GROMACS .gro file of C-alpha atoms in nm:
model
  324
    1UNK     CA    1   8.411   8.062  -0.962
    2UNK     CA    2   8.620   8.372  -0.917
    3UNK     CA    3   8.880   8.382  -0.640
    4UNK     CA    4   8.954   8.726  -0.502
    5UNK     CA    5   9.296   8.790  -0.359
    6UNK     CA    6   9.380   9.087  -0.138
    7UNK     CA    7   9.674   9.283  -0.270
    8UNK     CA    8   9.914   9.416  -0.004
    9UNK     CA    9   9.941   9.792   0.018
   10UNK     CA   10  10.261   9.974  -0.069
   11UNK     CA   11  10.335  10.037   0.296
   12UNK     CA   12  10.278   9.672   0.391
   13UNK     CA   13  10.507   9.566   0.108
   14UNK     CA   14  10.780   9.786   0.246
   15UNK     CA   15  10.728   9.663   0.600
   16UNK     CA   16  10.610  10.000   0.733
   17UNK     CA   17  10.321  10.081   0.961
   18UNK     CA   18  10.170  10.428   0.964
   19UNK     CA   19  10.029  10.520   1.305
   20UNK     CA   20   9.790  10.811   1.353
   21UNK     CA   21   9.926  11.055   1.607
   22UNK     CA   22   9.847  11.407   1.719
   23UNK     CA   23  10.070  11.696   1.619
   24UNK     CA   24  10.210  11.719   1.971
   25UNK     CA   25  10.298  11.350   1.973
   26UNK     CA   26  10.470  11.382   1.637
   27UNK     CA   27  10.675  11.681   1.754
   28UNK     CA   28  10.785  11.506   2.074
   29UNK     CA   29  10.867  11.184   1.889
   30UNK     CA   30  11.075  11.360   1.625
   31UNK     CA   31  11.255  11.570   1.886
   32UNK     CA   32  11.352  11.276   2.107
   33UNK     CA   33  11.475  11.086   1.801
   34UNK     CA   34  11.712  11.372   1.717
   35UNK     CA   35  12.045  11.262   1.865
   36UNK     CA   36  12.202  11.607   1.851
   37UNK     CA   37  11.906  11.761   2.035
   38UNK     CA   38  11.919  11.494   2.306
   39UNK     CA   39  12.293  11.540   2.349
   40UNK     CA   40  12.247  11.918   2.367
   41UNK     CA   41  11.966  11.887   2.622
   42UNK     CA   42  12.174  11.655   2.842
   43UNK     CA   43  12.481  11.879   2.819
   44UNK     CA   44  12.284  12.195   2.898
   45UNK     CA   45  12.111  12.018   3.187
   46UNK     CA   46  12.446  11.912   3.333
   47UNK     CA   47  12.589  12.264   3.308
   48UNK     CA   48  12.271  12.420   3.451
   49UNK     CA   49  12.247  12.183   3.747
   50UNK     CA   50  12.620  12.207   3.820
   51UNK     CA   51  12.619  12.587   3.811
   52UNK     CA   52  12.313  12.641   4.030
   53UNK     CA   53  12.356  12.353   4.275
   54UNK     CA   54  12.728  12.384   4.346
   55UNK     CA   55  12.757  12.731   4.502
   56UNK     CA   56  12.385  12.783   4.554
   57UNK     CA   57  12.172  13.067   4.426
   58UNK     CA   58  12.028  13.348   4.635
   59UNK     CA   59  11.917  13.215   4.975
   60UNK     CA   60  11.953  12.853   4.861
   61UNK     CA   61  12.289  12.706   4.973
   62UNK     CA   62  12.502  12.483   4.754
   63UNK     CA   63  12.713  12.176   4.816
   64UNK     CA   64  13.047  12.346   4.737
   65UNK     CA   65  13.211  12.478   5.054
   66UNK     CA   66  13.409  12.768   4.906
   67UNK     CA   67  13.248  13.105   4.822
   68UNK     CA   68  13.317  13.264   4.486
   69UNK     CA   69  13.412  13.594   4.652
   70UNK     CA   70  13.649  13.460   4.917
   71UNK     CA   71  14.027  13.471   4.881
   72UNK     CA   72  14.288  13.249   5.043
   73UNK     CA   73  14.637  13.106   5.023
   74UNK     CA   74  14.757  13.012   4.678
   75UNK     CA   75  14.843  12.640   4.680
   76UNK     CA   76  15.084  12.487   4.427
   77UNK     CA   77  15.085  12.797   4.211
   78UNK     CA   78  14.706  12.786   4.183
   79UNK     CA   79  14.708  12.477   3.960
   80UNK     CA   80  14.384  12.277   3.919
   81UNK     CA   81  14.345  11.974   4.145
   82UNK     CA   82  14.085  11.807   3.925
   83UNK     CA   83  14.187  11.460   3.806
   84UNK     CA   84  13.981  11.258   3.561
   85UNK     CA   85  14.229  10.983   3.468
   86UNK     CA   86  14.180  10.656   3.665
   87UNK     CA   87  14.474  10.496   3.843
   88UNK     CA   88  14.466  10.185   3.624
   89UNK     CA   89  14.539  10.410   3.326
   90UNK     CA   90  14.838  10.565   3.499
   91UNK     CA   91  14.661  10.871   3.638
   92UNK     CA   92  14.609  11.002   3.989
   93UNK     CA   93  14.256  10.869   4.014
   94UNK     CA   94  13.927  11.048   3.968
   95UNK     CA   95  13.879  11.324   4.224
   96UNK     CA   96  13.805  11.699   4.243
   97UNK     CA   97  14.042  11.804   4.517
   98UNK     CA   98  14.038  12.135   4.703
   99UNK     CA   99  14.046  12.358   4.396
  100UNK     CA  100  13.938  12.154   4.089
  101UNK     CA  101  13.963  12.453   3.851
  102UNK     CA  102  14.264  12.606   4.028
  103UNK     CA  103  14.302  12.947   4.194
  104UNK     CA  104  14.362  13.299   4.073
  105UNK     CA  105  14.652  13.515   4.187
  106UNK     CA  106  14.487  13.613   4.519
  107UNK     CA  107  14.372  13.262   4.608
  108UNK     CA  108  14.009  13.272   4.498
  109UNK     CA  109  13.863  12.932   4.415
  110UNK     CA  110  13.822  12.934   4.038
  111UNK     CA  111  13.560  12.658   4.036
  112UNK     CA  112  13.328  12.874   4.247
  113UNK     CA  113  13.402  13.179   4.031
  114UNK     CA  114  13.331  12.986   3.711
  115UNK     CA  115  13.004  12.854   3.852
  116UNK     CA  116  12.897  13.208   3.943
  117UNK     CA  117  12.995  13.326   3.597
  118UNK     CA  118  12.792  13.044   3.442
  119UNK     CA  119  12.490  13.138   3.653
  120UNK     CA  120  12.498  13.501   3.543
  121UNK     CA  121  12.566  13.416   3.178
  122UNK     CA  122  12.282  13.161   3.163
  123UNK     CA  123  12.032  13.397   3.327
  124UNK     CA  124  12.137  13.685   3.102
  125UNK     CA  125  12.110  13.467   2.791
  126UNK     CA  126  11.768  13.332   2.891
  127UNK     CA  127  11.643  13.682   2.969
  128UNK     CA  128  11.767  13.818   2.636
  129UNK     CA  129  11.604  13.528   2.451
  130UNK     CA  130  11.272  13.566   2.637
  131UNK     CA  131  11.245  13.945   2.601
  132UNK     CA  132  11.353  13.954   2.237
  133UNK     CA  133  11.112  13.672   2.151
  134UNK     CA  134  10.818  13.841   2.324
  135UNK     CA  135  10.882  14.178   2.162
  136UNK     CA  136  10.952  14.028   1.820
  137UNK     CA  137  10.643  13.807   1.835
  138UNK     CA  138  10.407  14.092   1.920
  139UNK     CA  139  10.550  14.328   1.658
  140UNK     CA  140  10.563  14.058   1.392
  141UNK     CA  141  10.206  13.948   1.468
  142UNK     CA  142  10.070  14.302   1.440
  143UNK     CA  143  10.265  14.373   1.121
  144UNK     CA  144  10.158  14.050   0.950
  145UNK     CA  145   9.795  14.057   1.054
  146UNK     CA  146   9.693  14.422   1.020
  147UNK     CA  147   9.909  14.512   0.718
  148UNK     CA  148   9.875  14.869   0.588
  149UNK     CA  149  10.022  15.156   0.786
  150UNK     CA  150  10.088  14.944   1.094
  151UNK     CA  151  10.300  14.703   0.894
  152UNK     CA  152  10.481  14.986   0.716
  153UNK     CA  153  10.576  15.160   1.041
  154UNK     CA  154  10.686  14.841   1.219
  155UNK     CA  155  10.886  14.702   0.927
  156UNK     CA  156  11.058  15.031   0.843
  157UNK     CA  157  11.162  15.064   1.206
  158UNK     CA  158  11.283  14.702   1.194
  159UNK     CA  159  11.485  14.776   0.880
  160UNK     CA  160  11.650  15.072   1.053
  161UNK     CA  161  11.742  14.855   1.353
  162UNK     CA  162  11.887  14.588   1.125
  163UNK     CA  163  12.115  14.836   0.949
  164UNK     CA  164  12.285  14.928   1.279
  165UNK     CA  165  12.536  14.664   1.399
  166UNK     CA  166  12.396  14.486   1.703
  167UNK     CA  167  12.728  14.494   1.885
  168UNK     CA  168  12.745  14.873   1.855
  169UNK     CA  169  12.396  14.924   2.001
  170UNK     CA  170  12.460  14.659   2.265
  171UNK     CA  171  12.785  14.827   2.367
  172UNK     CA  172  12.604  15.157   2.419
  173UNK     CA  173  12.323  14.990   2.613
  174UNK     CA  174  12.563  14.776   2.816
  175UNK     CA  175  12.780  15.075   2.904
  176UNK     CA  176  12.475  15.271   3.020
  177UNK     CA  177  12.305  14.990   3.215
  178UNK     CA  178  12.590  14.762   3.325
  179UNK     CA  179  12.617  14.931   3.664
  180UNK     CA  180  12.247  14.865   3.728
  181UNK     CA  181  12.307  14.490   3.739
  182UNK     CA  182  12.332  14.211   3.482
  183UNK     CA  183  11.961  14.131   3.477
  184UNK     CA  184  11.849  14.486   3.399
  185UNK     CA  185  12.115  14.496   3.129
  186UNK     CA  186  11.979  14.168   2.989
  187UNK     CA  187  11.628  14.313   2.962
  188UNK     CA  188  11.761  14.616   2.776
  189UNK     CA  189  11.962  14.396   2.540
  190UNK     CA  190  11.651  14.190   2.472
  191UNK     CA  191  11.472  14.509   2.368
  192UNK     CA  192  11.720  14.566   2.084
  193UNK     CA  193  11.766  14.209   1.953
  194UNK     CA  194  11.411  14.129   1.838
  195UNK     CA  195  11.444  14.206   1.467
  196UNK     CA  196  11.494  13.853   1.332
  197UNK     CA  197  11.200  13.718   1.534
  198UNK     CA  198  10.978  13.999   1.404
  199UNK     CA  199  11.051  13.919   1.041
  200UNK     CA  200  10.992  13.545   1.088
  201UNK     CA  201  10.664  13.588   1.276
  202UNK     CA  202  10.542  13.846   1.024
  203UNK     CA  203  10.601  13.600   0.742
  204UNK     CA  204  10.404  13.330   0.922
  205UNK     CA  205  10.114  13.567   0.990
  206UNK     CA  206  10.106  13.684   0.629
  207UNK     CA  207  10.047  13.322   0.528
  208UNK     CA  208   9.804  13.225   0.804
  209UNK     CA  209   9.581  13.535   0.791
  210UNK     CA  210   9.436  13.416   0.459
  211UNK     CA  211   9.345  13.068   0.584
  212UNK     CA  212   8.986  12.947   0.610
  213UNK     CA  213   8.979  12.928   0.991
  214UNK     CA  214   9.071  13.298   1.014
  215UNK     CA  215   8.797  13.391   0.767
  216UNK     CA  216   8.550  13.183   0.967
  217UNK     CA  217   8.650  13.360   1.288
  218UNK     CA  218   8.602  13.697   1.122
  219UNK     CA  219   8.263  13.592   0.989
  220UNK     CA  220   8.126  13.522   1.338
  221UNK     CA  221   8.247  13.860   1.464
  222UNK     CA  222   8.559  13.753   1.655
  223UNK     CA  223   8.779  14.049   1.751
  224UNK     CA  224   9.118  14.098   1.587
  225UNK     CA  225   9.304  14.056   1.916
  226UNK     CA  226   9.132  13.725   1.982
  227UNK     CA  227   9.205  13.602   1.631
  228UNK     CA  228   9.573  13.694   1.670
  229UNK     CA  229   9.636  13.541   2.011
  230UNK     CA  230   9.378  13.262   2.012
  231UNK     CA  231   9.372  13.134   1.655
  232UNK     CA  232   9.680  13.243   1.458
  233UNK     CA  233   9.955  13.266   1.719
  234UNK     CA  234   9.928  12.901   1.833
  235UNK     CA  235   9.996  12.795   1.474
  236UNK     CA  236  10.327  12.986   1.475
  237UNK     CA  237  10.462  12.833   1.796
  238UNK     CA  238  10.709  12.616   1.607
  239UNK     CA  239  10.882  12.915   1.449
  240UNK     CA  240  10.869  13.112   1.774
  241UNK     CA  241  11.020  12.834   1.987
  242UNK     CA  242  11.303  12.772   1.742
  243UNK     CA  243  11.372  13.147   1.721
  244UNK     CA  244  11.380  13.167   2.101
  245UNK     CA  245  11.649  12.897   2.127
  246UNK     CA  246  11.861  13.073   1.866
  247UNK     CA  247  11.812  13.403   2.052
  248UNK     CA  248  11.934  13.240   2.374
  249UNK     CA  249  12.246  13.110   2.200
  250UNK     CA  250  12.312  13.451   2.047
  251UNK     CA  251  12.247  13.612   2.384
  252UNK     CA  252  12.525  13.429   2.566
  253UNK     CA  253  12.770  13.512   2.288
  254UNK     CA  254  12.659  13.877   2.295
  255UNK     CA  255  12.703  13.895   2.672
  256UNK     CA  256  13.046  13.734   2.642
  257UNK     CA  257  13.156  13.984   2.379
  258UNK     CA  258  13.029  14.284   2.577
  259UNK     CA  259  13.185  14.168   2.905
  260UNK     CA  260  13.513  14.094   2.729
  261UNK     CA  261  13.514  14.448   2.587
  262UNK     CA  262  13.424  14.599   2.924
  263UNK     CA  263  13.065  14.700   2.839
  264UNK     CA  264  12.880  14.410   3.000
  265UNK     CA  265  12.869  14.270   3.352
  266UNK     CA  266  13.064  14.481   3.598
  267UNK     CA  267  13.262  14.385   3.907
  268UNK     CA  268  13.199  14.287   4.189
  269UNK     CA  269  12.968  14.048   4.006
  270UNK     CA  270  13.111  13.830   3.734
  271UNK     CA  271  13.021  13.633   3.422
  272UNK     CA  272  13.200  13.392   3.191
  273UNK     CA  273  13.288  13.673   2.952
  274UNK     CA  274  13.419  13.892   3.233
  275UNK     CA  275  13.635  13.607   3.367
  276UNK     CA  276  13.796  13.568   3.024
  277UNK     CA  277  13.853  13.943   3.008
  278UNK     CA  278  14.002  13.962   3.358
  279UNK     CA  279  14.244  13.673   3.307
  280UNK     CA  280  14.326  13.697   2.937
  281UNK     CA  281  14.682  13.804   3.022
  282UNK     CA  282  14.729  13.484   3.225
  283UNK     CA  283  14.680  13.258   2.924
  284UNK     CA  284  15.054  13.179   2.902
  285UNK     CA  285  15.140  13.135   3.270
  286UNK     CA  286  14.803  13.012   3.400
  287UNK     CA  287  14.603  12.894   3.098
  288UNK     CA  288  14.333  12.727   3.309
  289UNK     CA  289  14.208  13.073   3.413
  290UNK     CA  290  14.125  13.136   3.046
  291UNK     CA  291  14.014  12.792   2.930
  292UNK     CA  292  13.760  12.698   3.197
  293UNK     CA  293  13.514  12.985   3.134
  294UNK     CA  294  13.575  12.950   2.760
  295UNK     CA  295  13.485  12.581   2.779
  296UNK     CA  296  13.158  12.658   2.955
  297UNK     CA  297  13.070  12.926   2.700
  298UNK     CA  298  13.122  12.679   2.415
  299UNK     CA  299  12.926  12.407   2.598
  300UNK     CA  300  12.626  12.633   2.663
  301UNK     CA  301  12.619  12.784   2.314
  302UNK     CA  302  12.659  12.448   2.137
  303UNK     CA  303  12.400  12.270   2.351
  304UNK     CA  304  12.139  12.541   2.293
  305UNK     CA  305  12.212  12.536   1.918
  306UNK     CA  306  12.169  12.158   1.907
  307UNK     CA  307  11.839  12.189   2.094
  308UNK     CA  308  11.729  12.452   1.843
  309UNK     CA  309  11.819  12.226   1.551
  310UNK     CA  310  11.617  11.944   1.703
  311UNK     CA  311  11.316  12.169   1.761
  312UNK     CA  312  11.337  12.302   1.405
  313UNK     CA  313  11.330  11.949   1.263
  314UNK     CA  314  11.056  11.841   1.506
  315UNK     CA  315  10.824  12.125   1.405
  316UNK     CA  316  10.890  12.079   1.032
  317UNK     CA  317  10.542  12.020   0.882
  318UNK     CA  318  10.690  11.825   0.592
  319UNK     CA  319  10.777  11.543   0.831
  320UNK     CA  320  10.417  11.427   0.873
  321UNK     CA  321  10.476  11.054   0.919
  322UNK     CA  322  10.667  10.857   1.177
  323UNK     CA  323  10.785  10.503   1.115
  324UNK     CA  324  10.761  10.245   1.390
   0.00000   0.00000   0.00000
């Protein structure tokens, strides 16, 4: 009599279980297991909610009682009243006070001004990222799919744009459109910062246009536009989403640089970069006027970069298994 014994598989021997999941489930699982991405998402959420809920936005009122445009009496030299050290540790207790971020030289509440600056900077950065991603995606898709003369024209124009320093073009655009409002300026800046997205999307389309599902769509008479937007583009969403997050991070730094140089957001509105520019001379006597907007710029840029890193790892096709 022969006794058959079942040999354990390699995965069972290692104590692993492979679970079948959809691509969307794998992406979400990998993203939420990325600690840096989670930390970035939480930090960006805190900054976003604080900026838009504190002083309100548009017709929606906020919970902070001081307007960002109103002046008043300078109290205690304009020093911040924010305290974060508990009494049992020898501090003054945890409280915000009347002016948590201090006051400027004419008595404006700097917390309200910083929140307004954060609002404008976030909206400008999101607009730049959205516009540049849309333009870059369309141009890259056309160049990679149609090839030939269309690709040559698009890519030569892209090469010309790349050779010109972005800050130089942005300074010209910002100087010409800054008086029309920060949001119009953001759209114009998005129209000149699409080059990296175009090259990435083109590369993806060059690879995907030769796949079997594209050939099958062509064989049944599917139009080129439908193949691009219905069949090929969804398979490039990973690259596009990651590129969009990086464009948003670059956008806030670009807006900060332009406003600091005087080519970005114009008074009476404000932004984080403009606040740093306006109060850079107060860094010695009133350093909080310089550090608070700088801290928010770093927080926004770092959080978006961490989110982008998490999305890049989540969409990585080489990570095709998830361990329980």
